[in-house]
PDB file of C-alpha atoms in Angstrom:
ATOM      1  CA  GLU L   1     -29.760  -8.723 -85.300  1.00 95.00           C
ATOM      2  CA  VAL L   2     -30.069  -5.062 -83.506  1.00 96.00           C
ATOM      3  CA  GLN L   3     -32.360  -2.872 -85.614  1.00 97.00           C
ATOM      4  CA  LEU L   4     -32.904   1.139 -85.367  1.00 98.00           C
ATOM      5  CA  LEU L   5     -35.430   2.845 -87.751  1.00 98.00           C
ATOM      6  CA  GLU L   6     -35.670   6.629 -87.810  1.00 98.00           C
ATOM      7  CA  SER L   7     -38.803   8.238 -89.087  1.00 97.00           C
ATOM      8  CA  GLY L   8     -40.264  11.601 -89.266  1.00 97.00           C
ATOM      9  CA  GLY L   9     -37.748  13.899 -90.605  1.00 97.00           C
ATOM     10  CA  GLY L  10     -38.510  16.659 -93.259  1.00 97.00           C
ATOM     11  CA  LEU L  11     -38.487  20.360 -94.002  1.00 98.00           C
ATOM     12  CA  VAL L  12     -40.535  22.470 -91.428  1.00 98.00           C
ATOM     13  CA  GLN L  13     -40.244  26.250 -90.878  1.00 98.00           C
ATOM     14  CA  PRO L  14     -38.533  28.055 -88.194  1.00 98.00           C
ATOM     15  CA  GLY L  15     -40.526  27.965 -85.073  1.00 98.00           C
ATOM     16  CA  GLY L  16     -42.396  25.028 -86.094  1.00 98.00           C
ATOM     17  CA  SER L  17     -42.364  21.563 -84.564  1.00 98.00           C
ATOM     18  CA  LEU L  18     -41.718  17.999 -85.722  1.00 98.00           C
ATOM     19  CA  ARG L  19     -41.437  14.403 -84.065  1.00 98.00           C
ATOM     20  CA  LEU L  20     -39.153  12.168 -84.754  1.00 98.00           C
ATOM     21  CA  SER L  21     -39.525   8.234 -84.184  1.00 98.00           C
ATOM     22  CA  CYS L  22     -37.177   5.471 -83.731  1.00 98.00           C
ATOM     23  CA  ALA L  23     -38.722   1.841 -84.229  1.00 98.00           C
ATOM     24  CA  ALA L  24     -36.284  -0.740 -82.439  1.00 98.00           C
ATOM     25  CA  SER L  25     -36.031  -4.194 -82.797  1.00 97.00           C
ATOM     26  CA  GLY L  26     -33.453  -7.062 -82.249  1.00 97.00           C
ATOM     27  CA  PHE L  27     -33.181  -6.698 -78.379  1.00 96.00           C
ATOM     28  CA  THR L  28     -35.088  -6.047 -75.241  1.00 96.00           C
ATOM     29  CA  PHE L  29     -35.997  -2.152 -75.828  1.00 96.00           C
ATOM     30  CA  SER L  30     -36.666  -1.616 -72.359  1.00 96.00           C
ATOM     31  CA  SER L  31     -33.368  -2.886 -70.837  1.00 94.00           C
ATOM     32  CA  TYR L  32     -31.304  -0.239 -72.459  1.00 94.00           C
ATOM     33  CA  ALA L  33     -31.006   3.823 -72.303  1.00 94.00           C
ATOM     34  CA  MET L  34     -31.470   5.227 -75.884  1.00 96.00           C
ATOM     35  CA  SER L  35     -29.912   8.641 -77.271  1.00 96.00           C
ATOM     36  CA  TRP L  36     -30.271  10.851 -79.937  1.00 98.00           C
ATOM     37  CA  VAL L  37     -27.372  12.232 -81.781  1.00 98.00           C
ATOM     38  CA  ARG L  38     -27.477  14.702 -84.765  1.00 98.00           C
ATOM     39  CA  GLN L  39     -24.873  15.667 -87.162  1.00 98.00           C
ATOM     40  CA  ALA L  40     -25.386  19.221 -88.998  1.00 98.00           C
ATOM     41  CA  PRO L  41     -24.705  19.175 -92.971  1.00 96.00           C
ATOM     42  CA  GLY L  42     -20.885  18.840 -93.348  1.00 95.00           C
ATOM     43  CA  LYS L  43     -20.166  18.928 -89.486  1.00 97.00           C
ATOM     44  CA  GLY L  44     -19.587  16.527 -86.752  1.00 97.00           C
ATOM     45  CA  LEU L  45     -21.475  14.844 -84.386  1.00 98.00           C
ATOM     46  CA  GLU L  46     -23.363  16.608 -81.556  1.00 97.00           C
ATOM     47  CA  TRP L  47     -25.214  14.535 -78.731  1.00 97.00           C
ATOM     48  CA  VAL L  48     -28.815  15.830 -78.135  1.00 97.00           C
ATOM     49  CA  SER L  49     -30.802  13.903 -75.606  1.00 97.00           C
ATOM     50  CA  ALA L  50     -31.041  10.536 -73.763  1.00 96.00           C
ATOM     51  CA  ILE L  51     -33.247   8.377 -71.926  1.00 96.00           C
ATOM     52  CA  SER L  52     -33.050   5.614 -69.369  1.00 94.00           C
ATOM     53  CA  GLY L  53     -34.610   1.959 -69.968  1.00 94.00           C
ATOM     54  CA  SER L  54     -37.686   2.895 -68.051  1.00 95.00           C
ATOM     55  CA  GLY L  55     -38.300   6.493 -69.297  1.00 95.00           C
ATOM     56  CA  ASP L  56     -38.005   7.945 -65.962  1.00 96.00           C
ATOM     57  CA  SER L  57     -34.804   9.965 -66.387  1.00 95.00           C
ATOM     58  CA  THR L  58     -34.184  12.146 -69.267  1.00 97.00           C
ATOM     59  CA  TYR L  59     -31.397  14.298 -70.322  1.00 96.00           C
ATOM     60  CA  TYR L  60     -30.757  17.224 -72.552  1.00 97.00           C
ATOM     61  CA  ALA L  61     -27.927  19.218 -74.207  1.00 96.00           C
ATOM     62  CA  ASP L  62     -28.080  22.744 -73.346  1.00 96.00           C
ATOM     63  CA  SER L  63     -28.718  23.472 -77.151  1.00 97.00           C
ATOM     64  CA  VAL L  64     -31.996  21.920 -77.236  1.00 98.00           C
ATOM     65  CA  LYS L  65     -33.089  22.120 -73.510  1.00 97.00           C
ATOM     66  CA  GLY L  66     -36.679  23.647 -73.267  1.00 97.00           C
ATOM     67  CA  ARG L  67     -37.420  22.811 -76.897  1.00 98.00           C
ATOM     68  CA  PHE L  68     -36.821  19.241 -77.149  1.00 98.00           C
ATOM     69  CA  THR L  69     -38.530  16.632 -75.431  1.00 98.00           C
ATOM     70  CA  ILE L  70     -37.420  12.810 -75.475  1.00 98.00           C
ATOM     71  CA  SER L  71     -39.704  10.074 -74.759  1.00 98.00           C
ATOM     72  CA  ARG L  72     -40.213   6.510 -75.174  1.00 98.00           C
ATOM     73  CA  ASP L  73     -43.089   3.772 -75.439  1.00 98.00           C
ATOM     74  CA  ASN L  74     -41.789   0.251 -74.419  1.00 98.00           C
ATOM     75  CA  SER L  75     -44.835  -1.378 -75.342  1.00 97.00           C
ATOM     76  CA  LYS L  76     -44.244  -0.356 -79.025  1.00 98.00           C
ATOM     77  CA  ASN L  77     -40.300  -0.763 -78.859  1.00 98.00           C
ATOM     78  CA  THR L  78     -40.112   3.069 -80.007  1.00 98.00           C
ATOM     79  CA  LEU L  79     -38.349   5.896 -79.196  1.00 98.00           C
ATOM     80  CA  TYR L  80     -39.426   9.753 -79.655  1.00 98.00           C
ATOM     81  CA  LEU L  81     -38.030  13.190 -79.939  1.00 98.00           C
ATOM     82  CA  GLN L  82     -40.647  15.914 -80.108  1.00 98.00           C
ATOM     83  CA  MET L  83     -38.924  19.277 -81.655  1.00 98.00           C
ATOM     84  CA  ASN L  84     -40.434  22.412 -80.793  1.00 98.00           C
ATOM     85  CA  SER L  85     -39.489  25.984 -81.479  1.00 98.00           C
ATOM     86  CA  LEU L  86     -37.181  24.719 -84.345  1.00 98.00           C
ATOM     87  CA  ARG L  87     -34.128  26.876 -85.510  1.00 98.00           C
ATOM     88  CA  ALA L  88     -32.052  26.993 -88.743  1.00 98.00           C
ATOM     89  CA  GLU L  89     -29.164  25.452 -86.483  1.00 98.00           C
ATOM     90  CA  ASP L  90     -31.225  22.282 -85.562  1.00 98.00           C
ATOM     91  CA  THR L  91     -30.799  21.386 -89.425  1.00 98.00           C
ATOM     92  CA  ALA L  92     -29.190  18.048 -89.167  1.00 98.00           C
ATOM     93  CA  VAL L  93     -29.413  14.235 -89.851  1.00 98.00           C
ATOM     94  CA  TYR L  94     -30.595  12.746 -86.449  1.00 98.00           C
ATOM     95  CA  TYR L  95     -29.598   9.473 -85.464  1.00 98.00           C
ATOM     96  CA  CYS L  96     -31.218   7.266 -82.759  1.00 98.00           C
ATOM     97  CA  THR L  97     -28.625   5.206 -80.961  1.00 97.00           C
ATOM     98  CA  LYS L  98     -28.804   2.061 -78.600  1.00 96.00           C
ATOM     99  CA  ASP L  99     -26.519   2.949 -75.452  1.00 91.00           C
ATOM    100  CA  THR L 100     -24.636  -0.479 -74.074  1.00 89.00           C
ATOM    101  CA  ILE L 101     -22.413  -0.408 -71.324  1.00 85.00           C
ATOM    102  CA  VAL L 102     -19.425  -2.910 -71.736  1.00 80.00           C
ATOM    103  CA  VAL L 103     -16.708  -1.595 -69.158  1.00 84.00           C
ATOM    104  CA  VAL L 104     -17.919   2.233 -70.199  1.00 88.00           C
ATOM    105  CA  PRO L 105     -21.101   3.414 -72.183  1.00 89.00           C
ATOM    106  CA  ALA L 106     -21.019   3.495 -75.830  1.00 92.00           C
ATOM    107  CA  ALA L 107     -23.447   3.854 -78.835  1.00 93.00           C
ATOM    108  CA  ARG L 108     -22.718   0.567 -80.352  1.00 93.00           C
ATOM    109  CA  ASN L 109     -25.860   0.612 -82.590  1.00 96.00           C
ATOM    110  CA  TRP L 110     -27.076   3.646 -84.772  1.00 97.00           C
ATOM    111  CA  GLY L 111     -29.815   3.750 -87.084  1.00 98.00           C
ATOM    112  CA  GLN L 112     -29.706   5.367 -90.793  1.00 97.00           C
ATOM    113  CA  GLY L 113     -30.701   8.575 -89.728  1.00 98.00           C
ATOM    114  CA  THR L 114     -33.391  11.049 -90.733  1.00 98.00           C
ATOM    115  CA  LEU L 115     -32.825  14.466 -91.940  1.00 98.00           C
ATOM    116  CA  VAL L 116     -34.331  17.485 -90.269  1.00 98.00           C
ATOM    117  CA  THR L 117     -34.512  20.631 -92.327  1.00 98.00           C
ATOM    118  CA  VAL L 118     -35.271  23.616 -90.799  1.00 98.00           C
ATOM    119  CA  SER L 119     -35.630  26.716 -93.425  1.00 97.00           C
ATOM    120  CA  SER L 120     -38.465  29.052 -94.902  1.00 95.00           C
TER     121      SER L 120
ATOM    122  CA  ASP X   1     -19.414  20.315 -69.431  1.00 90.00           C
ATOM    123  CA  ILE X   2     -16.398  18.075 -70.424  1.00 95.00           C
ATOM    124  CA  GLN X   3     -15.006  19.321 -73.930  1.00 97.00           C
ATOM    125  CA  MET X   4     -12.969  17.262 -76.393  1.00 98.00           C
ATOM    126  CA  THR X   5     -10.535  18.622 -78.563  1.00 98.00           C
ATOM    127  CA  GLN X   6      -9.275  16.349 -81.350  1.00 98.00           C
ATOM    128  CA  SER X   7      -5.758  16.755 -83.423  1.00 97.00           C
ATOM    129  CA  PRO X   8      -5.056  17.202 -86.243  1.00 97.00           C
ATOM    130  CA  SER X   9      -8.559  18.041 -87.591  1.00 97.00           C
ATOM    131  CA  SER X  10      -7.162  16.581 -90.902  1.00 97.00           C
ATOM    132  CA  LEU X  11      -4.525  14.372 -92.133  1.00 96.00           C
ATOM    133  CA  SER X  12      -3.120  13.179 -95.503  1.00 96.00           C
ATOM    134  CA  ALA X  13      -1.672   9.799 -95.403  1.00 96.00           C
ATOM    135  CA  SER X  14      -0.677   6.875 -97.852  1.00 95.00           C
ATOM    136  CA  VAL X  15      -1.941   2.771 -97.924  1.00 95.00           C
ATOM    137  CA  GLY X  16       0.808   1.308 -95.563  1.00 96.00           C
ATOM    138  CA  ASP X  17       1.503   4.444 -93.465  1.00 96.00           C
ATOM    139  CA  ARG X  18       1.333   4.458 -89.396  1.00 97.00           C
ATOM    140  CA  VAL X  19      -1.017   7.120 -87.969  1.00 97.00           C
ATOM    141  CA  THR X  20      -2.046   8.477 -84.817  1.00 98.00           C
ATOM    142  CA  ILE X  21      -4.969  10.601 -83.896  1.00 98.00           C
ATOM    143  CA  THR X  22      -5.338  12.569 -80.701  1.00 98.00           C
ATOM    144  CA  CYS X  23      -7.934  13.279 -78.465  1.00 98.00           C
ATOM    145  CA  ARG X  24      -7.602  15.487 -75.419  1.00 98.00           C
ATOM    146  CA  ALA X  25     -10.296  16.100 -72.488  1.00 98.00           C
ATOM    147  CA  SER X  26     -10.788  19.393 -70.660  1.00 98.00           C
ATOM    148  CA  GLN X  27     -10.928  17.273 -67.828  1.00 97.00           C
ATOM    149  CA  THR X  28      -9.960  13.767 -66.291  1.00 97.00           C
ATOM    150  CA  ILE X  29     -12.371  11.092 -67.674  1.00 97.00           C
ATOM    151  CA  SER X  30     -10.288   8.040 -66.713  1.00 96.00           C
ATOM    152  CA  SER X  31     -10.660   5.743 -69.293  1.00 96.00           C
ATOM    153  CA  HIS X  32     -14.161   6.571 -70.543  1.00 97.00           C
ATOM    154  CA  LEU X  33     -13.045   7.364 -74.188  1.00 97.00           C
ATOM    155  CA  ASN X  34     -14.594   6.081 -77.123  1.00 97.00           C
ATOM    156  CA  TRP X  35     -13.535   6.205 -80.904  1.00 98.00           C
ATOM    157  CA  TYR X  36     -15.968   5.838 -83.969  1.00 98.00           C
ATOM    158  CA  GLN X  37     -15.318   5.781 -87.725  1.00 98.00           C
ATOM    159  CA  GLN X  38     -17.739   7.429 -90.092  1.00 98.00           C
ATOM    160  CA  LYS X  39     -17.138   7.078 -93.829  1.00 97.00           C
ATOM    161  CA  PRO X  40     -18.900   9.868 -96.247  1.00 93.00           C
ATOM    162  CA  GLY X  41     -22.486   8.921 -96.427  1.00 93.00           C
ATOM    163  CA  LYS X  42     -22.394   6.235 -93.814  1.00 97.00           C
ATOM    164  CA  VAL X  43     -23.616   5.885 -89.982  1.00 98.00           C
ATOM    165  CA  PRO X  44     -20.802   6.216 -87.594  1.00 97.00           C
ATOM    166  CA  LYS X  45     -19.221   2.741 -86.335  1.00 97.00           C
ATOM    167  CA  LEU X  46     -17.827   2.158 -82.878  1.00 97.00           C
ATOM    168  CA  LEU X  47     -14.108   0.967 -83.235  1.00 97.00           C
ATOM    169  CA  ILE X  48     -12.675   1.395 -79.594  1.00 97.00           C
ATOM    170  CA  TYR X  49     -14.383   1.508 -76.248  1.00 96.00           C
ATOM    171  CA  ALA X  50     -12.996   2.379 -72.897  1.00 96.00           C
ATOM    172  CA  ALA X  51      -9.796   3.836 -74.541  1.00 97.00           C
ATOM    173  CA  SER X  52      -8.351   0.606 -75.475  1.00 97.00           C
ATOM    174  CA  SER X  53     -10.972  -2.233 -76.053  1.00 96.00           C
ATOM    175  CA  LEU X  54     -11.167  -3.186 -79.453  1.00 97.00           C
ATOM    176  CA  GLN X  55     -15.088  -3.765 -80.821  1.00 95.00           C
ATOM    177  CA  SER X  56     -15.864  -7.233 -81.945  1.00 94.00           C
ATOM    178  CA  GLY X  57     -15.306  -7.214 -85.836  1.00 95.00           C
ATOM    179  CA  VAL X  58     -12.707  -4.399 -86.060  1.00 97.00           C
ATOM    180  CA  PRO X  59      -9.281  -4.942 -87.429  1.00 97.00           C
ATOM    181  CA  SER X  60      -6.265  -5.660 -85.347  1.00 97.00           C
ATOM    182  CA  ARG X  61      -4.710  -2.730 -86.946  1.00 97.00           C
ATOM    183  CA  PHE X  62      -6.600  -0.141 -84.854  1.00 98.00           C
ATOM    184  CA  SER X  63      -5.793   0.294 -81.485  1.00 98.00           C
ATOM    185  CA  GLY X  64      -6.365   3.164 -79.065  1.00 98.00           C
ATOM    186  CA  SER X  65      -4.761   3.984 -75.539  1.00 98.00           C
ATOM    187  CA  GLY X  66      -4.304   6.707 -73.021  1.00 98.00           C
ATOM    188  CA  SER X  67      -6.082   7.452 -69.741  1.00 97.00           C
ATOM    189  CA  GLY X  68      -7.007  10.723 -67.926  1.00 97.00           C
ATOM    190  CA  THR X  69      -7.162  13.607 -70.354  1.00 98.00           C
ATOM    191  CA  ASP X  70      -4.822  12.334 -73.174  1.00 98.00           C
ATOM    192  CA  PHE X  71      -5.899   9.329 -75.480  1.00 98.00           C
ATOM    193  CA  THR X  72      -4.534   8.087 -78.885  1.00 98.00           C
ATOM    194  CA  LEU X  73      -6.087   6.445 -81.833  1.00 98.00           C
ATOM    195  CA  THR X  74      -3.547   4.603 -84.038  1.00 98.00           C
ATOM    196  CA  ILE X  75      -3.662   3.090 -87.161  1.00 97.00           C
ATOM    197  CA  SER X  76      -0.550   0.661 -87.757  1.00 96.00           C
ATOM    198  CA  SER X  77      -0.922   0.020 -91.494  1.00 95.00           C
ATOM    199  CA  LEU X  78      -3.465   2.220 -93.087  1.00 96.00           C
ATOM    200  CA  GLN X  79      -5.765   0.328 -95.572  1.00 96.00           C
ATOM    201  CA  PRO X  80      -7.805   1.868 -98.415  1.00 94.00           C
ATOM    202  CA  GLU X  81     -11.147   1.199 -96.602  1.00 95.00           C
ATOM    203  CA  ASP X  82      -9.893   3.250 -93.477  1.00 96.00           C
ATOM    204  CA  PHE X  83      -9.830   6.918 -94.945  1.00 92.00           C
ATOM    205  CA  ALA X  84     -12.716   8.129 -93.075  1.00 97.00           C
ATOM    206  CA  THR X  85     -13.345  10.831 -90.326  1.00 98.00           C
ATOM    207  CA  TYR X  86     -12.760   9.428 -86.952  1.00 98.00           C
ATOM    208  CA  TYR X  87     -14.542  10.858 -83.411  1.00 98.00           C
ATOM    209  CA  CYS X  88     -13.453  10.572 -80.277  1.00 98.00           C
ATOM    210  CA  GLN X  89     -16.367  10.491 -77.069  1.00 97.00           C
ATOM    211  CA  GLN X  90     -16.037  11.019 -73.476  1.00 97.00           C
ATOM    212  CA  SER X  91     -18.657   8.677 -71.830  1.00 95.00           C
ATOM    213  CA  TYR X  92     -17.497   9.897 -68.491  1.00 95.00           C
ATOM    214  CA  SER X  93     -20.368  12.036 -68.015  1.00 92.00           C
ATOM    215  CA  ALA X  94     -22.878   9.534 -69.717  1.00 89.00           C
ATOM    216  CA  PRO X  95     -25.702   9.761 -70.866  1.00 90.00           C
ATOM    217  CA  ARG X  96     -24.448  13.252 -71.306  1.00 92.00           C
ATOM    218  CA  SER X  97     -21.448  12.421 -73.664  1.00 94.00           C
ATOM    219  CA  THR X  98     -19.428  14.699 -75.692  1.00 95.00           C
ATOM    220  CA  PHE X  99     -17.874  14.343 -79.153  1.00 97.00           C
ATOM    221  CA  GLY X 100     -14.375  15.606 -80.458  1.00 98.00           C
ATOM    222  CA  GLN X 101     -14.726  17.431 -83.532  1.00 98.00           C
ATOM    223  CA  GLY X 102     -13.538  14.857 -85.862  1.00 98.00           C
ATOM    224  CA  THR X 103     -10.506  13.938 -87.531  1.00 98.00           C
ATOM    225  CA  LYS X 104     -10.719  13.519 -91.566  1.00 98.00           C
ATOM    226  CA  LEU X 105      -7.983  11.007 -92.651  1.00 97.00           C
ATOM    227  CA  GLU X 106      -7.508  11.684 -96.555  1.00 95.00           C
ATOM    228  CA  ILE X 107      -5.371   9.633 -98.735  1.00 87.00           C
ATOM    229  CA  LYS X 108      -2.389  11.495 -99.914  1.00 86.00           C
TER     230      LYS X 108
END
């Protein structure tokens, strides 16, 4: 069974940093691209960042480019999101997703999410 | 960037009703369109992928159609557990995907 468990969320001041982790199990982690998707309180879903299975390729939404860094440690089956220069608008639940291609790419597995609150 | 626009933003319906939600892409995305359901306080769940393929375990009252820029999600006979928010997602430009703004389906 696929399991994704995020951690690292919390309260941080504007301009601060936080690192999220997503521990994966139940599948061959290095074979799958992974993504971070966030949801601000009462709002919709926003794709944030993605990384290839090998970690060689990374992708970012314009809203976080230059501030967030996605990475992975395939030996530890763990996905990361380093968030710097945090802003109030980054406040959201952050989900990690396992991206599977069956005809087309889709997020078939989601973690439970971790809440990041940026506030003074 | 590809923009996704859902309509309506909210919808009131009764148990047993047939409901249709639409999603429009700002450019052609072929059939690279997925639908997700999210209940309050819960994690999004994949319902439909590739515009019309039902994800395993999803009831057959859910169906999807469309290609190019216009897509629909249909629930043939609403059940109490279907009241939720539904999101479309384009994966044409994956991994840079885009979600629609969501459609909240409420009980009339």
